Amino acid sequence: MWGSPGLLLTLALHPALAVAPARDYCVLGAGPAGLQMAYFLQRAGRDYTVLERAPGPGSFFARYPRHRKLISINKRYTGRSNAEFNLRHDWNSLLSHDPRLLFKHYSAAYFPDAGDMLRYLGDFAGRLGLRVQYNTTVVHVALDKDRRAWNGHYFVLTDHKGQEYRCRVLLVATGLSVPNHVDFPGSEHLEGYESVSVDPEDFVGQNVLILGRGNAAFETAENILGVTNFIHMLSRSRVRLSWATHYVGDLRAINNGLLDTYQLKSLDGLLESDLTDLAILKDREGKFHVTLKFFVEEAGANQSADAITLPQDDSDNFAMRVAYDRVIRCLGWNFDFSIFNESLRLSSGSEFSRKYPLIRASYEAKGSRGLFVLGTASHSVDYRKSAGGFIHGFRYTVRAVHRLLEQRHHGVAWPATQLPITQLTSSLLRRVNEASGLYQMFGVLADVILVKENATAFEYLEEFPTQMLAQLESLTGRRARHGLFVVHMEYGRNFSGPEKDVFFYDRSVGHTEDAWQSNFLHPVIYYYRHLPTEQEVRFRPAQWPLPRPTAIHHIVEDFLTDWTAPVSHVLPLRRFLENCLDTDLRTFYAESCFLFALTRQKLPPFCQQGYLRKQGLASTQSLRRHGVESRLMQDHAAASQHLRDSGQQPGHRGPVGHPPAAGTLAQSLNSDKEEL
């Protein structure tokens, strides 16, 4: 019975004894981040599945935001036809090869409706044929140690029906779904953002207290601002405005009507206090009163609400001495740790790790190799610094994770373009003027330029996680042996913040020599002779995104974010690159290269890679005229005419755009020496 045929028969009769075949990749959640990873896995031809508890993708947007208006901008017009540039201002589209799957085709609104996002995600999954298994609620995730597995273990996922799924790599894209609660006396009386009525008629003539100060709190206030007696908003921190902090998760202008009514003294107001020091009492009429937790504890648990001291009993001008009809909790969201076994070590128990799982800058869990966190739940890497918690940011971090996985498990090196060194300046300028990933994930993702031996060529790697720079060789499969440049986008270090006046006079920097003082988002190029070590990355100077470089260059900020000005942008950058590489990166006419060949021991790279290979600039009448007018060339036509007028026979030269003769360089030099 237990021979090979008997074993197969037993497993067939008792499926529970069979071990489910392992998938290479399991993606948990079919929201934007999960679908984005599924797209990259499918394009690479990998074995994967997406498990989603809802009957369709993007279930978060079926309910949230509660008042249905997204705060991610849908800018359909930029005046540009460059698709990569346009993604800088498209905060809703996922990355794909299909131009039909751009969000601008799904809504004309600048701030679109959440229903449009649902429709978009449905089409994204459907048109691309992504392998999503819906109506599958994963209730438990554990490890199964196995030395044969890629990472020394399999991830075992169990769904609500008891079905198990084994995965070599687990990609968690479940977002933040658990409402954040603050425990204090009376917190049971609060209504949550997730369940409070969205009908303004339910708030007519009421006094409302909102706990929280994020976009959910202000969105809720905006919805009922015109029908309430007044709204008070209470939080432990001051309001942070996104245009001051340059963080898109802070309060957006579309929701800040309450700030107007507060500062213009129309009864509404904002207050600051630690919620854990307070208590909410409900009186016999169903009204709510704010008091101190100390008074409740002092009175004892058996005292009625009417017998507990209120702050106004001691201070008759206490700000919240009025009674409230409703108290609404809008305190944000936390990651759902409940389904993950403790062996995965996703949380340390600290306050911050209760909101986000513990992950590295590579988005891999600190406690479980092979478990990666994607999307909103990965925002701990750049919390309050960049856009990694939002679609227009994490679509690029998901791509970075996929590239890391391709190198680790399939030996596919990080994509790179190798070009001659003469194209270094133009390649760098193209990226800083077009690239969306650099622009949106400023301070987090950077382009890395690896210089080849003798600075004759370079490899260009796009959107690498900067905090993993020390591990670049092992993570990308590329070598950094002859120096490297890191291309970063940064704001001025003292420009952003909740206390900053970002509209101060003379805030813009326009002079090239002051580029290092640029305030607004601008490119910064770091040059390293050697790849920084992990210790150098870890102990970098305070407020520095990268270790101290060999040299650094700021391209001066530009009002149009168009860094193409020949004098202000291009020339200083080219000279910086030349100084770092000790070479000449200029482009020359063939005639200049010919003269250099006669007078210099070492030709500029452009002449080495172009002129000596008969690849100079093509000769045209307009180029010839421009060269003469700018004094880069001699006017041979005028000189020949002068010789004819004097009766002399002019010597022959080849076209401007080609070497003087069609033979070898030695033949060219000999013939020209004879002419000279």
XYZ file of C-alpha atoms in Angstrom:
676
model
C 0.000 0.000 0.000
C 2.884 2.371 0.746
C 4.834 1.607 -2.394
C 4.885 4.326 -5.065
C 1.515 3.411 -6.671
C -0.059 2.913 -3.243
C 1.193 6.296 -2.000
C -0.295 8.038 -5.027
C -3.602 6.244 -4.440
C -3.630 7.296 -0.782
C -2.968 10.942 -1.645
C -5.686 10.854 -4.273
C -8.201 9.425 -1.773
C -7.125 11.848 0.963
C -6.377 15.249 -0.635
C -5.708 16.798 2.778
C -2.519 14.716 2.974
C -1.203 16.153 -0.303
C 1.196 19.101 -0.220
C 0.007 21.969 -2.390
C 2.478 22.823 -5.177
C 4.438 25.970 -4.429
C 4.008 29.101 -6.467
C 7.078 31.216 -7.109
C 5.216 34.406 -6.188
C 2.047 35.076 -4.220
C 0.656 38.610 -4.217
C -1.682 39.327 -1.319
C -4.216 41.976 -2.326
C -5.498 43.224 -5.699
C -5.348 46.930 -5.002
C -3.205 49.271 -7.138
C 0.107 47.973 -5.725
C -0.869 44.318 -6.085
C -2.014 44.797 -9.672
C 1.130 46.747 -10.499
C 3.345 43.907 -9.253
C 1.188 41.349 -11.084
C 1.760 43.286 -14.297
C 5.544 43.181 -13.941
C 5.541 39.483 -13.010
C 3.344 38.651 -15.971
C 5.497 40.630 -18.417
C 8.541 38.739 -17.129
C 6.781 35.390 -17.600
C 6.922 34.437 -13.918
C 4.785 31.953 -11.998
C 2.472 33.987 -9.754
C -1.028 34.377 -8.390
C -2.880 37.275 -6.760
C -5.217 36.505 -3.862
C -8.010 39.027 -3.245
C -10.786 38.763 -0.648
C -13.278 40.946 -2.552
C -15.135 40.040 -5.759
C -13.143 42.637 -7.728
C -9.932 44.682 -7.613
C -9.444 47.886 -5.627
C -12.026 47.100 -2.945
C -10.704 49.946 -0.753
C -12.083 52.440 -3.257
C -15.536 50.879 -3.101
C -15.934 52.554 0.307
C -13.176 55.130 0.678
C -12.822 57.995 0.669
C -16.243 58.198 2.295
C -17.232 61.327 0.401
C -15.968 59.828 -2.882
C -13.635 62.591 -4.080
C -9.996 61.548 -4.511
C -7.222 64.010 -3.693
C -4.850 62.564 -6.313
C -4.678 64.954 -9.245
C -5.708 63.925 -12.745
C -3.855 66.429 -14.924
C -4.818 65.558 -18.476
C -3.017 68.407 -20.229
C 0.614 69.456 -19.879
C 1.414 70.829 -23.318
C 3.811 67.910 -23.812
C 3.534 64.718 -25.838
C 6.254 62.898 -23.861
C 4.510 60.051 -22.025
C 7.152 59.788 -19.286
C 6.991 63.513 -18.555
C 3.196 63.443 -18.430
C 3.292 60.757 -15.732
C 4.896 63.364 -13.464
C 1.496 65.004 -13.281
C -0.698 61.902 -13.477
C -1.162 60.638 -9.928
C -3.587 57.807 -10.682
C -2.292 55.710 -13.581
C -0.419 52.462 -13.110
C 2.540 51.601 -15.342
C 1.867 49.472 -18.395
C 2.648 49.204 -22.096
C -0.981 49.941 -23.054
C -1.683 53.670 -23.626
C -5.398 52.983 -23.223
C -4.750 52.246 -19.544
C -4.004 55.830 -18.580
C -6.365 57.270 -16.016
C -7.030 60.380 -18.104
C -9.301 58.203 -20.260
C -11.478 57.391 -17.231
C -12.253 60.810 -15.802
C -12.202 64.433 -16.893
C -12.216 65.693 -13.291
C -9.052 67.156 -11.803
C -9.955 65.432 -8.521
C -11.764 62.335 -9.792
C -14.456 60.244 -8.157
C -13.437 57.037 -6.363
C -15.832 55.107 -8.609
C -13.679 56.027 -11.587
C -10.691 54.454 -9.855
C -12.658 51.241 -9.305
C -13.564 51.127 -12.985
C -9.969 51.820 -13.990
C -8.508 49.070 -11.802
C -11.079 46.608 -13.116
C -10.038 47.360 -16.689
C -6.349 47.223 -15.783
C -6.701 43.700 -14.405
C -9.063 42.560 -17.164
C -7.402 43.943 -20.284
C -3.960 42.760 -19.210
C -5.266 39.333 -18.220
C -3.716 39.430 -14.765
C -4.102 36.217 -12.761
C -6.237 37.292 -9.808
C -8.176 34.839 -7.626
C -11.098 36.802 -6.163
C -13.319 35.979 -3.175
C -10.325 34.475 -1.403
C -9.833 35.770 2.140
C -6.448 34.813 3.569
C -6.865 34.338 7.323
C -3.410 33.091 8.296
C 0.173 33.365 7.012
C 2.971 31.205 8.445
C 6.437 29.891 7.585
C 7.400 26.357 6.644
C 11.165 25.849 6.949
C 12.695 24.081 3.961
C 16.326 24.327 2.884
C 15.365 23.679 -0.723
C 13.228 26.828 -0.885
C 14.647 30.020 -2.382
C 14.811 31.779 0.963
C 15.112 28.762 3.254
C 11.365 28.551 3.829
C 8.002 28.608 2.135
C 5.188 30.957 3.012
C 1.999 29.061 3.746
C -1.231 31.040 3.278
C -4.529 29.630 4.517
C -7.814 31.022 3.226
C -11.266 31.135 4.854
C -12.130 27.716 3.404
C -9.013 26.042 4.780
C -7.281 25.935 1.400
C -3.486 26.324 1.640
C -1.221 28.166 -0.800
C 2.547 27.703 -0.688
C 4.760 30.479 -2.014
C 8.487 30.956 -2.419
C 8.130 34.751 -2.262
C 5.265 36.630 -0.596
C 4.370 40.132 -1.775
C 2.002 41.839 0.669
C -0.103 44.607 -0.875
C -3.013 44.784 1.571
C -2.658 48.486 2.364
C -3.698 50.033 5.679
C -7.175 48.814 6.562
C -7.574 48.850 10.358
C -8.976 52.129 11.782
C -6.650 53.673 14.352
C -8.202 53.834 17.839
C -7.033 55.819 20.846
C -8.131 54.299 24.129
C -9.378 56.805 26.718
C -12.441 57.051 29.000
C -15.517 57.561 26.836
C -13.899 56.463 23.569
C -16.778 54.001 23.149
C -19.035 56.989 22.394
C -17.104 57.940 19.250
C -18.374 57.455 15.714
C -15.684 56.297 13.289
C -14.845 57.777 9.913
C -15.454 54.336 8.472
C -19.108 54.268 9.583
C -20.315 57.831 10.245
C -23.139 59.158 8.080
C -22.137 61.033 4.937
C -25.533 62.709 4.568
C -25.230 66.374 5.615
C -28.916 66.383 6.604
C -28.031 64.188 9.575
C -25.907 67.027 11.024
C -28.259 69.980 10.639
C -28.047 72.351 13.622
C -25.574 70.170 15.546
C -22.379 70.851 17.496
C -19.689 68.485 16.172
C -16.290 67.552 17.559
C -13.861 65.802 15.182
C -10.798 64.015 16.546
C -7.929 64.054 14.061
C -6.266 66.494 11.718
C -5.575 64.657 8.481
C -7.373 64.707 5.160
C -10.077 62.312 6.428
C -10.908 64.705 9.281
C -11.036 67.761 7.033
C -12.911 65.856 4.320
C -15.561 64.995 6.906
C -15.718 68.603 8.089
C -15.961 69.937 4.531
C -19.011 67.762 3.909
C -21.013 69.192 6.835
C -19.517 72.672 7.139
C -22.610 74.417 5.796
C -25.215 72.737 8.029
C -23.665 72.493 11.512
C -23.767 75.068 14.300
C -20.001 74.727 14.519
C -17.229 72.174 14.125
C -14.325 71.869 16.536
C -11.340 69.800 15.521
C -9.010 68.356 18.148
C -5.610 66.704 17.657
C -2.306 66.400 19.468
C -0.361 68.049 16.629
C -0.701 71.271 14.717
C -2.182 71.235 11.257
C 0.377 70.445 8.562
C -0.336 71.889 5.122
C 0.917 69.912 2.140
C 2.072 73.006 0.279
C 4.301 73.877 3.244
C 5.664 70.389 3.968
C 5.767 69.201 0.328
C 4.260 65.953 1.567
C 1.106 64.943 -0.296
C -0.287 63.100 2.731
C -0.652 66.314 4.728
C -3.712 68.538 4.489
C -4.552 69.349 0.887
C -6.084 72.651 -0.167
C -9.181 70.912 -1.558
C -10.228 69.991 2.007
C -9.142 73.001 4.057
C -12.313 75.103 4.130
C -12.416 74.807 7.931
C -9.171 76.781 8.157
C -10.913 79.722 6.525
C -13.895 79.651 8.834
C -11.601 79.271 11.878
C -9.277 82.143 11.042
C -12.129 84.353 9.830
C -13.958 83.743 13.137
C -17.038 81.954 11.904
C -17.480 79.745 15.015
C -15.429 76.752 13.794
C -12.049 76.108 15.375
C -8.928 73.971 15.812
C -7.441 72.909 19.148
C -4.392 70.897 20.207
C -4.252 68.349 23.029
C -3.058 64.807 23.638
C -6.187 62.649 23.342
C -4.918 60.214 25.970
C -5.181 62.992 28.595
C -8.883 63.572 27.892
C -12.189 61.826 28.521
C -15.637 62.024 26.907
C -18.690 62.055 29.162
C -22.264 61.451 27.994
C -24.953 63.229 30.023
C -28.603 62.253 30.563
C -29.689 64.182 27.472
C -27.236 62.320 25.224
C -24.869 65.283 24.897
C -21.099 64.807 25.058
C -18.713 66.760 27.285
C -14.924 66.910 27.194
C -13.114 66.603 30.494
C -9.735 65.466 31.753
C -8.927 61.807 32.256
C -7.575 62.769 35.688
C -11.021 63.931 36.846
C -12.623 60.637 35.769
C -10.001 58.550 37.566
C -10.297 60.730 40.660
C -14.089 60.384 40.784
C -14.011 56.604 40.449
C -15.791 54.199 38.148
C -19.127 54.255 40.026
C -19.789 57.980 39.626
C -22.373 59.178 37.077
C -21.263 61.457 34.268
C -23.091 64.407 35.825
C -21.075 64.051 39.049
C -17.619 64.177 37.404
C -15.741 67.458 37.423
C -15.487 69.349 34.139
C -12.596 71.693 33.299
C -14.932 74.700 33.218
C -15.708 74.119 36.876
C -12.207 75.429 37.599
C -11.661 77.603 34.515
C -14.782 79.252 33.201
C -13.248 80.077 29.818
C -12.236 76.493 28.975
C -12.278 76.284 25.152
C -14.436 73.138 24.915
C -16.931 73.968 27.633
C -19.857 73.529 25.228
C -21.735 70.241 24.841
C -21.401 68.306 21.573
C -24.061 66.367 19.727
C -21.545 64.098 17.998
C -17.894 63.171 18.353
C -16.268 61.669 15.251
C -12.979 59.762 15.163
C -10.792 60.378 12.093
C -7.404 59.117 13.264
C -6.081 57.300 10.225
C -5.359 53.641 9.520
C -3.041 50.855 10.569
C -1.695 47.732 8.893
C -3.592 44.504 9.657
C -1.078 42.281 11.486
C -3.731 39.813 12.683
C -3.303 37.266 9.887
C 0.497 36.989 10.176
C 2.105 34.438 12.471
C 4.533 35.909 15.007
C 7.350 33.911 13.391
C 7.298 36.397 10.511
C 8.309 39.175 12.950
C 6.533 41.987 11.111
C 6.022 44.152 14.213
C 8.297 45.149 17.088
C 5.469 46.479 19.245
C 6.590 50.116 19.068
C 4.018 52.814 18.283
C 5.267 53.332 14.719
C 5.478 49.597 13.985
C 1.834 49.255 14.984
C 0.990 51.379 11.961
C 3.476 49.920 9.458
C 5.248 46.555 9.198
C 9.000 46.467 9.826
C 10.767 46.574 6.454
C 14.135 47.549 5.036
C 14.847 50.219 2.431
C 14.607 47.393 -0.132
C 10.972 46.855 1.013
C 11.839 43.390 2.321
C 10.647 42.475 5.826
C 13.378 42.730 8.442
C 12.309 39.490 10.086
C 11.422 37.310 7.072
C 13.584 36.989 3.987
C 11.471 36.761 0.852
C 8.520 38.726 2.254
C 8.145 42.127 0.605
C 5.648 44.843 1.488
C 4.258 46.961 -1.358
C 2.098 50.036 -1.759
C 0.658 52.106 1.073
C 1.849 49.653 3.726
C 5.464 50.200 2.626
C 5.322 53.923 3.342
C 7.475 53.562 6.464
C 10.513 53.786 4.166
C 9.702 57.379 3.229
C 6.970 58.418 5.693
C 6.396 62.178 5.573
C 9.334 62.489 3.166
C 8.130 61.405 -0.271
C 5.179 59.870 -2.142
C 5.737 56.155 -1.462
C 2.333 55.773 0.205
C 0.431 56.887 -2.882
C -0.093 55.493 -6.382
C 2.101 58.040 -8.140
C 4.962 57.022 -5.855
C 4.603 53.308 -5.185
C 4.102 52.374 -8.829
C 7.867 53.035 -9.066
C 8.886 51.360 -5.806
C 6.955 48.255 -6.905
C 8.971 48.243 -10.127
C 12.172 48.573 -8.101
C 11.184 45.555 -5.972
C 10.467 43.537 -9.115
C 13.907 44.367 -10.490
C 15.507 43.255 -7.212
C 13.625 39.943 -7.428
C 14.622 39.409 -11.044
C 18.299 39.672 -10.095
C 18.037 37.607 -6.904
C 16.006 34.663 -8.190
C 16.410 34.677 -11.976
C 19.853 36.172 -12.587
C 18.431 39.056 -14.623
C 20.576 42.106 -13.973
C 19.010 45.479 -13.237
C 18.157 47.082 -16.610
C 20.913 49.410 -17.774
C 21.827 51.314 -20.903
C 25.509 51.415 -21.877
C 26.558 54.453 -23.862
C 29.799 56.218 -24.835
C 30.954 58.833 -22.345
C 30.236 61.578 -24.884
C 26.510 61.031 -24.241
C 26.771 61.381 -20.454
C 25.601 64.991 -20.227
C 22.688 64.552 -22.617
C 21.550 61.292 -20.962
C 21.550 62.859 -17.530
C 19.707 65.958 -18.723
C 17.065 63.875 -20.474
C 16.304 61.999 -17.263
C 16.083 65.015 -14.954
C 13.797 66.735 -17.451
C 11.502 63.788 -18.189
C 11.706 60.991 -15.611
C 8.628 60.614 -13.442
C 10.047 58.120 -10.937
C 12.866 60.481 -9.936
C 10.446 63.383 -9.746
C 7.755 61.716 -7.646
C 9.999 59.618 -5.384
C 12.438 62.422 -4.685
C 14.917 61.577 -1.967
C 14.086 57.844 -2.194
C 14.810 56.607 -5.720
C 17.827 57.791 -7.693
C 19.456 57.103 -11.034
C 22.930 55.586 -10.776
C 25.571 56.091 -13.473
C 28.406 53.560 -13.384
C 31.568 54.823 -15.075
C 33.514 52.255 -17.107
C 37.280 51.877 -17.163
C 39.219 54.945 -18.387
C 35.919 56.863 -18.488
C 35.242 55.796 -22.072
C 31.654 54.680 -21.438
C 29.019 54.394 -18.733
C 26.050 52.288 -17.665
C 22.836 54.117 -16.731
C 20.599 52.453 -14.087
C 17.227 54.040 -13.382
C 15.363 54.469 -10.077
C 17.441 52.516 -7.583
C 16.599 52.800 -3.830
C 19.206 55.225 -2.527
C 19.440 53.752 0.969
C 20.539 50.433 -0.578
C 23.447 52.065 -2.423
C 26.112 50.113 -0.511
C 24.565 46.849 -1.767
C 24.191 48.031 -5.345
C 26.461 45.379 -6.876
C 24.741 42.400 -5.257
C 21.226 43.775 -5.811
C 21.669 44.776 -9.448
C 24.307 42.415 -10.841
C 26.269 45.452 -12.050
C 29.858 46.430 -11.192
C 30.831 49.810 -9.759
C 34.618 49.677 -10.002
C 35.568 52.952 -11.656
C 33.395 55.545 -9.939
C 29.716 56.413 -10.058
C 27.284 59.312 -10.162
C 24.006 59.312 -8.212
C 21.265 61.539 -9.648
C 18.811 62.701 -7.004
C 15.898 65.155 -6.834
C 15.790 67.241 -3.656
C 14.126 70.215 -2.030
C 16.249 72.741 -0.159
C 17.046 71.399 3.300
C 15.539 74.342 5.148
C 12.626 74.993 2.826
C 9.946 72.459 3.794
C 8.207 71.932 7.108
C 5.031 72.680 9.088
C 6.607 75.808 10.587
C 8.107 77.109 7.339
C 6.936 80.082 5.309
C 7.367 78.727 1.801
C 6.101 81.969 0.278
C 8.812 84.196 1.709
C 10.209 86.984 -0.436
C 13.253 86.047 -2.559
C 12.500 82.352 -2.103
C 13.642 81.508 -5.625
C 17.280 81.056 -6.570
C 18.230 82.035 -10.087
C 22.000 82.424 -10.175
C 24.151 79.436 -11.051
C 26.705 80.165 -8.335
C 23.910 79.948 -5.741
C 22.512 76.663 -7.041
C 23.418 74.844 -3.804
C 20.935 77.137 -2.027
C 18.036 76.176 -4.314
C 14.822 75.753 -2.353
C 12.429 74.131 -4.762
C 12.731 70.628 -6.179
C 15.902 70.403 -8.269
C 18.448 67.792 -9.443
C 21.494 67.063 -7.293
C 24.338 64.929 -8.637
C 26.668 63.078 -6.245
C 30.005 61.729 -7.456
C 31.806 58.878 -5.680
C 35.190 57.460 -6.656
C 34.226 54.258 -4.876
C 30.919 52.669 -3.936
C 29.993 53.827 -0.394
C 30.080 51.210 2.349
C 27.110 50.237 4.499
C 28.701 52.045 7.436
C 29.049 55.242 5.383
C 25.386 55.040 4.347
C 24.224 54.353 7.887
C 26.306 57.076 9.544
C 25.950 59.746 6.881
C 25.771 63.385 8.035
C 22.491 64.531 9.555
C 19.910 65.640 6.977
C 21.992 64.170 4.138
C 20.112 61.631 1.982
C 23.425 60.037 0.942
C 26.949 59.723 2.359
C 29.330 62.619 1.844
C 30.477 62.392 -1.801
C 33.788 63.118 -3.499
C 32.029 65.972 -5.307
C 28.482 67.284 -5.511
C 26.623 69.476 -7.989
C 23.261 71.209 -7.667
C 21.494 72.158 -10.895
C 19.881 75.477 -10.044
C 16.124 75.308 -9.505
C 13.928 76.302 -12.412
C 10.448 77.805 -12.241
C 9.346 75.680 -15.213
C 11.187 72.549 -13.984
C 12.898 72.672 -17.376
C 16.629 72.203 -16.895
C 17.753 72.839 -20.471
C 19.113 76.399 -20.341
C 22.540 76.285 -22.058
C 24.279 78.699 -19.678
C 22.436 78.184 -16.386
C 21.941 74.414 -16.511
C 23.879 72.590 -19.225
C 27.285 74.291 -19.065
C 27.782 74.040 -15.253
C 26.694 70.388 -15.337
C 29.055 69.506 -18.170
C 31.993 71.188 -16.425
C 31.200 69.331 -13.198
C 31.197 65.998 -15.022
C 34.426 66.886 -16.821
C 36.163 67.803 -13.572
C 35.081 64.534 -11.948
C 36.221 62.409 -14.890
C 39.203 64.538 -15.936
C 38.077 64.517 -19.529
C 36.548 66.768 -22.178
C 32.870 66.060 -22.879
C 32.368 68.697 -25.554
C 31.169 67.943 -29.081
C 33.406 69.071 -31.949
C 33.251 69.604 -35.672
C 35.427 67.294 -37.755
C 37.794 70.150 -38.584
C 38.479 70.758 -34.895
C 39.120 67.053 -34.333
C 41.549 67.093 -37.236
C 43.449 70.023 -35.730
C 43.515 68.269 -32.349
C 44.964 65.181 -34.023
C 47.867 67.340 -35.245
C 48.465 69.235 -32.017
C 47.481 67.014 -29.061
C 48.701 63.722 -27.675
C 45.224 62.808 -26.368
C 42.072 63.587 -28.276
C 38.761 64.440 -26.555
C 36.425 61.422 -26.304
C 34.113 62.805 -28.978
C 36.962 62.877 -31.487
C 38.170 59.428 -30.434
C 34.735 57.879 -30.753
C 33.529 59.910 -33.694
C 36.113 61.552 -35.923
C 38.645 58.689 -35.891
C 35.811 56.331 -36.847
C 34.603 58.650 -39.576
C 31.496 59.572 -37.591
C 31.768 63.358 -37.378
C 28.860 65.785 -37.650
C 27.191 65.719 -41.049
C 28.077 68.660 -43.262
C 25.236 71.013 -44.151
C 25.226 74.592 -45.370
C 23.557 75.840 -42.175
C 26.068 74.004 -39.948
C 28.970 75.419 -41.953
C 27.581 78.946 -41.721
C 26.916 78.585 -37.975
C 30.445 77.288 -37.387
C 31.984 80.215 -39.225
C 29.791 82.820 -37.521
C 30.597 81.409 -34.074
C 34.333 81.337 -34.980
C 34.543 77.600 -34.423
C 35.610 77.115 -38.073
C 37.546 78.944 -40.705
C 35.716 80.329 -43.707
C 37.348 78.172 -46.389
C 35.005 79.392 -49.089
C 36.130 82.987 -48.579
C 39.766 81.901 -48.366
C 39.519 79.912 -51.609
C 37.919 82.849 -53.372
C 40.749 85.071 -52.153
C 43.343 82.630 -53.534
C 41.567 82.459 -56.887
C 41.457 86.222 -57.052
C 45.231 86.245 -56.427
C 45.831 83.524 -59.030
C 46.865 80.729 -56.618
C 45.542 77.148 -56.642
C 43.734 76.383 -53.350
C 44.378 73.080 -51.590
C 41.609 70.520 -51.299
C 39.882 69.646 -48.034
C 37.114 67.131 -47.413
C 33.649 68.073 -46.154
C 33.312 69.546 -42.709
C 31.371 66.587 -41.458
C 33.903 63.890 -42.425
C 37.635 63.192 -42.093
C 39.745 64.986 -44.736
C 40.331 61.778 -46.669
C 38.585 58.458 -46.993
C 41.659 56.338 -46.174
C 43.476 55.771 -42.904
C 44.285 58.483 -40.383
C 47.941 58.364 -41.457
C 46.950 58.967 -45.081
C 44.769 61.865 -43.997
C 47.599 63.442 -42.026
C 50.125 62.993 -44.887
C 47.861 64.523 -47.484
C 47.052 67.480 -45.264
C 50.734 67.997 -44.408
C 51.447 68.257 -48.113
C 48.723 70.865 -48.459
C 50.083 72.769 -45.471
